[in-house]
Every structure is written in C-alpha cells, then in structure tokens.
Coordinates of N, CA and C in Angstrom, one line a residue:
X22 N 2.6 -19.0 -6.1 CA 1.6 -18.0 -6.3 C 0.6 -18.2 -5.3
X23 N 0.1 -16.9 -4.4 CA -0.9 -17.2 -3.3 C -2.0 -17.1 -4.1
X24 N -2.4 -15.9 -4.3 CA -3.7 -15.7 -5.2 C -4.0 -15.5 -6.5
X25 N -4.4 -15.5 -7.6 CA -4.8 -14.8 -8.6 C -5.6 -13.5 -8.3
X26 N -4.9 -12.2 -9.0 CA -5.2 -11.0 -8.7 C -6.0 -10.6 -9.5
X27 N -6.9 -11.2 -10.9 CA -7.4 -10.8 -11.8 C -9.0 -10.0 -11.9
X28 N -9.1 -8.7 -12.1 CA -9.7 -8.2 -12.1 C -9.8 -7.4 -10.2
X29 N -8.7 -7.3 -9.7 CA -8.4 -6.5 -8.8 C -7.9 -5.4 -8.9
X30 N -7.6 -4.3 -7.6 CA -6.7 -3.5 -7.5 C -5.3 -3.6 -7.2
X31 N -4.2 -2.8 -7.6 CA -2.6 -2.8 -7.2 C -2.7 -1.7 -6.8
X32 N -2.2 -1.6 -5.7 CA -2.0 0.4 -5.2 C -0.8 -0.1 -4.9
X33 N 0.5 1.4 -5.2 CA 1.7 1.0 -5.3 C 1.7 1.7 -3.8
X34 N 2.4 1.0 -2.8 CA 3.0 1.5 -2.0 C 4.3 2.1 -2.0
X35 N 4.2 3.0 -0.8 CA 5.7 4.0 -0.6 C 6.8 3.3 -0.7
X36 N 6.9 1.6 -0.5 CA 8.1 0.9 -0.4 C 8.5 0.6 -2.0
X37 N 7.9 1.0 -2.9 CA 7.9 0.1 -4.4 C 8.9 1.6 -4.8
X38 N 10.2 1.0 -5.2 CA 11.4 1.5 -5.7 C 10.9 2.0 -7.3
X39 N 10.2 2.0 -7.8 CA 9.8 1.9 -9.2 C 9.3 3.5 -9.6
X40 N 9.1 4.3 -9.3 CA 9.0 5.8 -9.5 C 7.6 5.7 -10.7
X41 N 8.1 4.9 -12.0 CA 7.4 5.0 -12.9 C 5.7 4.8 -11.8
X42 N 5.2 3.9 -11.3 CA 4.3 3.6 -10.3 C 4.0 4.4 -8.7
X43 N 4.6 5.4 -8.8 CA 4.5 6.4 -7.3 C 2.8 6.5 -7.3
X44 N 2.3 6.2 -6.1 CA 0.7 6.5 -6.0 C 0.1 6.4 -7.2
X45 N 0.1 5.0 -7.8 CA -0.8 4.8 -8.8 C -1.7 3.7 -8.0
X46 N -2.7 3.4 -8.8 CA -3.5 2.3 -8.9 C -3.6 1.5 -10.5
X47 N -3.5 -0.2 -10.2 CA -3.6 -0.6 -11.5 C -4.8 -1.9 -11.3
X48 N -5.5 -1.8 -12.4 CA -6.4 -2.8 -12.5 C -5.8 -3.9 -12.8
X49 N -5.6 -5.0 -12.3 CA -5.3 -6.2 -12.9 C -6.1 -6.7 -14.1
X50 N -5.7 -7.2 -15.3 CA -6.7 -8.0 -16.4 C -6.0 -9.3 -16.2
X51 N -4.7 -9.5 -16.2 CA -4.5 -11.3 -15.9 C -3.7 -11.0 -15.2
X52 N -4.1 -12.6 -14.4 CA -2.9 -13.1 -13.5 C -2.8 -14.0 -13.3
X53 N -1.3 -14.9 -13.5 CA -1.1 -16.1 -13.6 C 0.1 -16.7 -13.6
X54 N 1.0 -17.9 -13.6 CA 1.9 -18.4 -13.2 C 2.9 -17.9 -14.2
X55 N 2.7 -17.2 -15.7 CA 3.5 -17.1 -16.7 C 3.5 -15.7 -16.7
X56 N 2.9 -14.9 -15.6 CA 3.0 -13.2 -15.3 C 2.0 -12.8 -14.9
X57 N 2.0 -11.2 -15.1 CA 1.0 -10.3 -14.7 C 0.6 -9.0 -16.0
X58 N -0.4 -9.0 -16.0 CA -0.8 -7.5 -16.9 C -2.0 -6.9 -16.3
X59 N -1.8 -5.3 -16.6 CA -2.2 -4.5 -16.1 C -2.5 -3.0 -16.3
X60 N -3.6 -2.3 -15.9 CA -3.7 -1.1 -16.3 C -3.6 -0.1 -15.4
X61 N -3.2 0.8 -15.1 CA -2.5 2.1 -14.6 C -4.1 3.0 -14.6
X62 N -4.7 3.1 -13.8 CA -5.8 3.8 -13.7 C -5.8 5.5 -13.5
X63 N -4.6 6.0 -13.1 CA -4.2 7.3 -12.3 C -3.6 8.2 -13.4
X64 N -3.2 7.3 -14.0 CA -2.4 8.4 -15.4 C -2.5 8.8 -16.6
X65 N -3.4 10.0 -16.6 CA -4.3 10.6 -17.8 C -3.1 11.0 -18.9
X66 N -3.3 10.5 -20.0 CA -2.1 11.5 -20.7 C -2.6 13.2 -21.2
X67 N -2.1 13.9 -21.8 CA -2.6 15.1 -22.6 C -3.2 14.7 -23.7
X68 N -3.4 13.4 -24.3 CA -3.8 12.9 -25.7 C -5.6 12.7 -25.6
X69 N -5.9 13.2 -26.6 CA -7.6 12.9 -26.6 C -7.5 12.1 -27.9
X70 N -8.8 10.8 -27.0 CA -8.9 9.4 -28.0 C -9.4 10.0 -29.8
X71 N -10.3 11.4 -29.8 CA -10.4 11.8 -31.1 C -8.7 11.6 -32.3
X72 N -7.6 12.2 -31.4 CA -6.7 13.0 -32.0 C -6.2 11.2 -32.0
X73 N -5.8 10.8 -31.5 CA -4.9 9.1 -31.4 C -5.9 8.4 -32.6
X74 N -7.3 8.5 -33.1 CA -8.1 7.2 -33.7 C -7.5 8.3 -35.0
X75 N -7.5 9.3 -34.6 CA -7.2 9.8 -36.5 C -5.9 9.4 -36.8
X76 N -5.2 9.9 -36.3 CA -4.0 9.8 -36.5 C -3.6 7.8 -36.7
X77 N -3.9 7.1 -36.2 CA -3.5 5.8 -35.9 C -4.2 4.9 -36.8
X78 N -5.9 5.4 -36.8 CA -6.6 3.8 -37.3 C -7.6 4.8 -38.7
X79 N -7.0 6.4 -38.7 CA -7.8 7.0 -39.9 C -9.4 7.3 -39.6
X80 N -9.8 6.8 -38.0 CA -11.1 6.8 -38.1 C -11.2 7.9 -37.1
X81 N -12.6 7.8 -36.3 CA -13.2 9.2 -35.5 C -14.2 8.8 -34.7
X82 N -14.4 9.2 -33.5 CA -15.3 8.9 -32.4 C -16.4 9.7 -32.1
X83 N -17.1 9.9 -31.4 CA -18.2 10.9 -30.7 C -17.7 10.9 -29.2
X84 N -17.1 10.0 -28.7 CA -16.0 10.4 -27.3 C -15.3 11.2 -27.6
X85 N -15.0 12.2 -26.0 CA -13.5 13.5 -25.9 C -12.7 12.8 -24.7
X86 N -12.9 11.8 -24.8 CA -12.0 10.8 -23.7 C -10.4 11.3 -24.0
X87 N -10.1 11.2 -22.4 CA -8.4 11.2 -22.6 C -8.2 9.8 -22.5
X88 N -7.0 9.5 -23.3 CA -6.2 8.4 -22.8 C -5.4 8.4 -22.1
X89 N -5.4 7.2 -21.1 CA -5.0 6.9 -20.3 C -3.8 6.2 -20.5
X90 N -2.2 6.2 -20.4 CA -1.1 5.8 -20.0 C -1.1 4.2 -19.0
X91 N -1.5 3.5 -19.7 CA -1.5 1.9 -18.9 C -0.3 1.6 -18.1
X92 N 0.7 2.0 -18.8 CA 2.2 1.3 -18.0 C 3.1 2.0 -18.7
X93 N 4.1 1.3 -18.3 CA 5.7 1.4 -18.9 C 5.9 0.8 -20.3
X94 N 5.2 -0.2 -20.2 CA 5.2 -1.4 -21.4 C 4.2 -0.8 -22.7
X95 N 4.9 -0.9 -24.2 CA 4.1 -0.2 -25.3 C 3.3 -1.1 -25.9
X96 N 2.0 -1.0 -26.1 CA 1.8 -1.9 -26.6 C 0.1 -1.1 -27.6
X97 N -0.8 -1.8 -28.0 CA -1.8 -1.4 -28.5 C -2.6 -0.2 -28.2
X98 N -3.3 0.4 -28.5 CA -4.4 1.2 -28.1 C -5.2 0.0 -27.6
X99 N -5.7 0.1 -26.4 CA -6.5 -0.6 -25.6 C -7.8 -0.2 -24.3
X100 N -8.9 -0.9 -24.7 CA -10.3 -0.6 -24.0 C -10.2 -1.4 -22.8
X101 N -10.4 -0.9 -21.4 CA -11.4 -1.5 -20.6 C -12.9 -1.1 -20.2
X102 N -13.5 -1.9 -20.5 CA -15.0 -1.6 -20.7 C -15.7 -2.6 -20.3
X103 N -17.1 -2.3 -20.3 CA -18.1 -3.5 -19.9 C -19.1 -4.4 -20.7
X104 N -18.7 -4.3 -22.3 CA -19.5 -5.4 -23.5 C -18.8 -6.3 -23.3
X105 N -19.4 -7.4 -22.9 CA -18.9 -9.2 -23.2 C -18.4 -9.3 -24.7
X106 N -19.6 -8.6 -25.3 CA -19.7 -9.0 -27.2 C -18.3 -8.3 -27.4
X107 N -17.4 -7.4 -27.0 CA -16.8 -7.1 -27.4 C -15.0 -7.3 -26.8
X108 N -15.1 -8.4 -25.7 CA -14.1 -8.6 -25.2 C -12.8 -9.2 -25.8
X109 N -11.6 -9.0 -25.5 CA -10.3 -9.7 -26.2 C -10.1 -10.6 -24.6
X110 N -10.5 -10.1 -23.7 CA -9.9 -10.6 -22.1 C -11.0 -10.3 -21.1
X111 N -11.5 -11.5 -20.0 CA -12.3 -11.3 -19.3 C -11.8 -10.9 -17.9
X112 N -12.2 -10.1 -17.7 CA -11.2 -9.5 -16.1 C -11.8 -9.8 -15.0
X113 N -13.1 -10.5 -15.2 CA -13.9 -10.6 -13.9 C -14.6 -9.6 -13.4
X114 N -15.5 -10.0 -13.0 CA -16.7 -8.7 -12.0 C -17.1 -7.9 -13.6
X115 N -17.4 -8.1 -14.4 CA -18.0 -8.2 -15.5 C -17.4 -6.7 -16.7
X116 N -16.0 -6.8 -16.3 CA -14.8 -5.9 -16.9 C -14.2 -6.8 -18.5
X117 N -14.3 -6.3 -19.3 CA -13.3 -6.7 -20.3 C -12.5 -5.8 -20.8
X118 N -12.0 -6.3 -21.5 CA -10.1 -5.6 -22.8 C -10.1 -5.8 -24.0
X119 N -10.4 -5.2 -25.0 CA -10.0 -5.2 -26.6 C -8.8 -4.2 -26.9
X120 N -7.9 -4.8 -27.9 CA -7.4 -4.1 -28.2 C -7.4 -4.3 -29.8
X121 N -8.8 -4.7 -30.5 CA -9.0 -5.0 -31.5 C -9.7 -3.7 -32.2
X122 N -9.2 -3.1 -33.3 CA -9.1 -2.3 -34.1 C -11.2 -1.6 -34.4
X123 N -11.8 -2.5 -34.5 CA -13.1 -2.4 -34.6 C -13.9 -2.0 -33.6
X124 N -13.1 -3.2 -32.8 CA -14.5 -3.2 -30.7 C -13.7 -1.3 -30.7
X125 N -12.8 -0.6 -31.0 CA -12.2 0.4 -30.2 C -13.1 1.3 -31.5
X126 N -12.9 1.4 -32.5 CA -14.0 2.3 -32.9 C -15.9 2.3 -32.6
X127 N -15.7 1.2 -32.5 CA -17.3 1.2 -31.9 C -17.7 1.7 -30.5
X128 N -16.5 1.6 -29.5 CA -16.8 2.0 -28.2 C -16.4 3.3 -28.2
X129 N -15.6 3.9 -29.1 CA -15.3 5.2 -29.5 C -16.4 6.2 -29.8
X130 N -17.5 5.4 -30.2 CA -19.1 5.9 -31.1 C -20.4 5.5 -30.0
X131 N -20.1 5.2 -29.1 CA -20.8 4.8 -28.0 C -20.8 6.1 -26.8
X132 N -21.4 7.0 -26.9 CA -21.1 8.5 -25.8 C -21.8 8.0 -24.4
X133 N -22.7 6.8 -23.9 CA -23.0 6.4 -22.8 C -22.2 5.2 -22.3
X134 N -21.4 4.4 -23.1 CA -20.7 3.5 -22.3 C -19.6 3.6 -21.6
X135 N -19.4 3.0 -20.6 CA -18.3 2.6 -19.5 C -17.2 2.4 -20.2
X136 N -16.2 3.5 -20.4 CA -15.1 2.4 -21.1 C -14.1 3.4 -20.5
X137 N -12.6 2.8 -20.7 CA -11.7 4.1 -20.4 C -10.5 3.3 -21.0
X138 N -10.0 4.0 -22.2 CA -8.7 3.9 -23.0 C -7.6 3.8 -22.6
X139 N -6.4 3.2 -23.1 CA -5.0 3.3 -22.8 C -4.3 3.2 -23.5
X140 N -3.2 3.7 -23.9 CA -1.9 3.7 -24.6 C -0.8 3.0 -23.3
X141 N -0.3 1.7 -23.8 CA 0.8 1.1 -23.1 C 0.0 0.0 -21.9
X142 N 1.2 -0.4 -20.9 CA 0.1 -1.7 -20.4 C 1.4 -1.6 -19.2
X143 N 1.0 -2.1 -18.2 CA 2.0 -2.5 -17.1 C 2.2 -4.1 -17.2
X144 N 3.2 -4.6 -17.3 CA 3.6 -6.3 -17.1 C 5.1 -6.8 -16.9
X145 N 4.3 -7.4 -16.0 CA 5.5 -8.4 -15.0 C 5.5 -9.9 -15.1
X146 N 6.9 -10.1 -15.2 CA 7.0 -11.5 -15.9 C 6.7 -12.9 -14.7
X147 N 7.1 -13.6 -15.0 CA 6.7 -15.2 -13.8 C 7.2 -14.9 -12.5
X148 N 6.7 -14.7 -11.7 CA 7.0 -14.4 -10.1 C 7.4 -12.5 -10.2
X149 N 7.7 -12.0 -10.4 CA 8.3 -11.2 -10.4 C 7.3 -9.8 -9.8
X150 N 5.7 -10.1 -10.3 CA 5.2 -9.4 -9.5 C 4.6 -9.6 -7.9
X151 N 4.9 -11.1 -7.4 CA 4.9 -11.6 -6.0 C 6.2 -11.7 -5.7
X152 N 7.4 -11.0 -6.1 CA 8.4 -11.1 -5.5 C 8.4 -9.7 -5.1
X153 N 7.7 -8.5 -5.9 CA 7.2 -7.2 -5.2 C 6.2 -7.0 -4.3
X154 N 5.7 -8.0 -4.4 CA 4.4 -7.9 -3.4 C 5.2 -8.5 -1.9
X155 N 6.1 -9.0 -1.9 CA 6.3 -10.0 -0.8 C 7.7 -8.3 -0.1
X156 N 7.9 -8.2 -0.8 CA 8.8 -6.9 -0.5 C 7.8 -5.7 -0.1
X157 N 7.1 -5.1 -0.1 CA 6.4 -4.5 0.2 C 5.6 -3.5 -0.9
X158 N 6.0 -3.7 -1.8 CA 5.8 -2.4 -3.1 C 4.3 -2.7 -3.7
X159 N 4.0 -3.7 -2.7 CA 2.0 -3.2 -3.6 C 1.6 -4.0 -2.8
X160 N 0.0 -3.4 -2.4 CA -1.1 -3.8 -1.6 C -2.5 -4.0 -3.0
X161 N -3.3 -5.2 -2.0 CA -4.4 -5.2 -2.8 C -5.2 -5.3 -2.6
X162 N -6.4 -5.0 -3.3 CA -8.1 -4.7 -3.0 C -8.9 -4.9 -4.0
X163 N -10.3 -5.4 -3.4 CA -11.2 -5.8 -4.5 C -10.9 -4.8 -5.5
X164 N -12.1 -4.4 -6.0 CA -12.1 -3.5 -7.3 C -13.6 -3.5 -7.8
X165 N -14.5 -2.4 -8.1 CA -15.6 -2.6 -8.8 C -15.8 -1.4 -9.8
X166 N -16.7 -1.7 -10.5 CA -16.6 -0.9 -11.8 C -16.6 0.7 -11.8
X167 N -17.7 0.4 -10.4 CA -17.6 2.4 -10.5 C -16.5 2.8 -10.1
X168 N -15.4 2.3 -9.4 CA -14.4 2.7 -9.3 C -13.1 3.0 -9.9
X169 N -13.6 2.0 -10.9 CA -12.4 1.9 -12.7 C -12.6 2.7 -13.3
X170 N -14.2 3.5 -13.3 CA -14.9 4.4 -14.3 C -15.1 5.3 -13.6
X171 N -14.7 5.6 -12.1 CA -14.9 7.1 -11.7 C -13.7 7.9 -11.8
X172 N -14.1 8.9 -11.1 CA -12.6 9.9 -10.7 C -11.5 9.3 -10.1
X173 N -10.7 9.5 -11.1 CA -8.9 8.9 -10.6 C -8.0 9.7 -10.0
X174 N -8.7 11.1 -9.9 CA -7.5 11.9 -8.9 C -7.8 10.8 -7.6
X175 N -9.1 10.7 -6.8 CA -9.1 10.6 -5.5 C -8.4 8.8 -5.2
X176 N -8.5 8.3 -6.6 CA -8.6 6.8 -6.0 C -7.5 6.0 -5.6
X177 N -6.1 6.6 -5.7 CA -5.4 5.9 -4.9 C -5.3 6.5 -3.2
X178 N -5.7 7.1 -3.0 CA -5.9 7.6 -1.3 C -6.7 6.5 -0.7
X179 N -8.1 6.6 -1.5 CA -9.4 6.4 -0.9 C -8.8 4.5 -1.3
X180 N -8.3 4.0 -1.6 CA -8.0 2.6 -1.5 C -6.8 2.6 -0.6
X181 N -6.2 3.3 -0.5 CA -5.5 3.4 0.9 C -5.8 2.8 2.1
X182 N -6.6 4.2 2.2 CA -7.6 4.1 3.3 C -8.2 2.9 3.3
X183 N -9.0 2.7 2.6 CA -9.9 1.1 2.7 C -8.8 -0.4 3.1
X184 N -8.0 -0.3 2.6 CA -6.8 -1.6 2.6 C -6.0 -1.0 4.4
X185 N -6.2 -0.1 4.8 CA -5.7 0.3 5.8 C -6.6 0.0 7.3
X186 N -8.2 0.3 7.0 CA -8.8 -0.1 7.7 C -9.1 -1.1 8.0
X187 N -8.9 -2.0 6.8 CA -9.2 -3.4 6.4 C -7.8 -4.3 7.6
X188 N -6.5 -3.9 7.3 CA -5.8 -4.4 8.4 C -6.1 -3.8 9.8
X189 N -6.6 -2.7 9.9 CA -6.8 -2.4 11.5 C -7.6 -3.3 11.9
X190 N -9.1 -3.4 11.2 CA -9.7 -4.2 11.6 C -9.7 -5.6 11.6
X191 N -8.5 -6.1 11.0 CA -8.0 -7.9 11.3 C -7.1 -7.3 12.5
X192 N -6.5 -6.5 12.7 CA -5.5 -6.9 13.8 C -6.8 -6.5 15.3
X193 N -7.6 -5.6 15.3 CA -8.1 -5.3 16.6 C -8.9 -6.4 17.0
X194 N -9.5 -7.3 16.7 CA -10.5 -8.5 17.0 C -8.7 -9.2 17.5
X195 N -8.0 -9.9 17.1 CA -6.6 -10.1 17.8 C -5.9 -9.2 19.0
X196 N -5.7 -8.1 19.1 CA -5.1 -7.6 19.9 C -6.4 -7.3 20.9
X197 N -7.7 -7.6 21.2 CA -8.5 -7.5 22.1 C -8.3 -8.5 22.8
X198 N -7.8 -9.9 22.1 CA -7.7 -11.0 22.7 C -6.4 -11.6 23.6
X199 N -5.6 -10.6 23.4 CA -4.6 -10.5 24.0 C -4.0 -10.0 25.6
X200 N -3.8 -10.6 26.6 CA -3.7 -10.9 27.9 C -2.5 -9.7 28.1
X201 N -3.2 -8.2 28.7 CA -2.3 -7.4 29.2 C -1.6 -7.5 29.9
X202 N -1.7 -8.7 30.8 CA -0.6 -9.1 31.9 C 0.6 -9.8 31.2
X203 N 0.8 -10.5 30.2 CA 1.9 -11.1 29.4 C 2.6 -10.2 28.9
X204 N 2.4 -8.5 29.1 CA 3.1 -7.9 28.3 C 4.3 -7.5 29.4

C-alpha cells in the first residue's frame, strides 16, 4: 500500500471498466491494508431523506435533502457531516460518518448543518482498490469540505481539471530541464 487515501478524493477515470463508477467522484472514509470504503458524491437518487426516515426509522426531519446513492454495496442509511459529537468514523480534515439511528435523526432536524446522506457505500477489499489504481481506473486528490457539500453536477470535471494541471505542472519544471539536443 503507497498511501492511505482517507478522507480524500477517487475520480473514476475513463480506464476504470466498472460502469457502475463512470465520472463519479468518491470520498474516501477509510483506508487501509484490510480495504477501502467509500462515498459516491455524484449520485443523487430520486429519494428525499423525509420519505426514507418515515418509512425506515418511523421518524421525520426538517431537511428536503436527497439521498445520495454511496455505492454498489447495501448497507445503512448513512451521514457524512461535520459534528465530532456525532461521529461513527473520523475521515480527516474534520469530516465524519454515522450510521447510527439517532446522530441521523438529529442531523435530519438540524436545517443549517453540513451533512449529505447516502443509501449504500462503495468498498473494496485488501489490495484490490490499488490494484485499480495501478491499472489506471482512479486518480486522486485532496478533498475539502466545501467540496463534499457543494454542487456535484460540476465536481467530477473540476477535479479533473485540478489532478490534470497538477501533472502538467510536475512534468513542465522536468521537461524544461531537459537537453533539446539529446532528442
């Protein structure tokens, strides 16, 4: 394992055979030698968190939040947000995860906080998501909050772009240094 990705960005590139992931962006919440988990930032479902807390936990919010589609993988109704007091998982850069039945109605009743819901989770088992990375099927990039919590049509482009400039600008300080006559 090169790095730990936690609390970063995954932008799927064009090479990642996986359809489910075409121009997504996923937030990393862990990363480590026993796997990967992950949230899917780009894929709103039709479901509003009102209609899911009735139906699921019997309760009701003051949010008209959509939920958001985490992954392929089923798993809890789950928060990323920014209360420590309320964390199941610390993501780094001051992001946490509950998927604890309470923290999600309280942040449900919270109409100014940072949070954004998901149904499902993306996860990759031991090596398996650095054996896609080494193949070409994801690039990565810091990550900050306003970007987790802003608009998700634009953000897998606009991290494109940034991870794109980011190599132009390691390779041009090299290729300036490089002797036209050798070519």
């Amino acid at each position: 394992m090169t790095q730990l990705l936690n609390g970063k960005f995954l932008l799927a590139s064009p090479y990642l055979p996986d359809s489910n992931f075409q121009r997504t962006v996923v937030f990393m919440v862990k990363h480590d030698v026993d796997g990967a988990l992950g949230l899917v930032l780009t894929r709103p479902s039709d479901l509003r968190l009102q209609q899911l807390l009735e139906s699921t936990m019997g309760s009701s919010g003051v949010r008209e939040d959509l939920v958001y589609l985490g992954g392929p993988v089923e798993g809890p109704l789950c928060a990323l947000h920014e209360d420590a007091n309320l964390a199941d998982l610390d993501c780094e850069g001051g992001l946490f995860v509950t998927s604890e039945q309470e923290s999600i109605i309280l942040l449900a009743n919270r109409p100014n906080a940072r949070v954004r819901f998901f149904a499902g989770y993306s996860g990759w088992g031991a090596g398996q998501l650095e054996s896609e990375m080494k193949s070409g099927g994801w690039l990565t990039c810091d990550a900050t909050a306003d970007e987790v919590f802003g608009d998700f049509e634009p953000l897998w482009e606009s991290l494109v772009k940034r991870v794109g400039r980011s190599i132009i600008g390691e390779a041009v300080p090299f290729a300036s240094n490089v002797d036209s006559q050798m070519n």
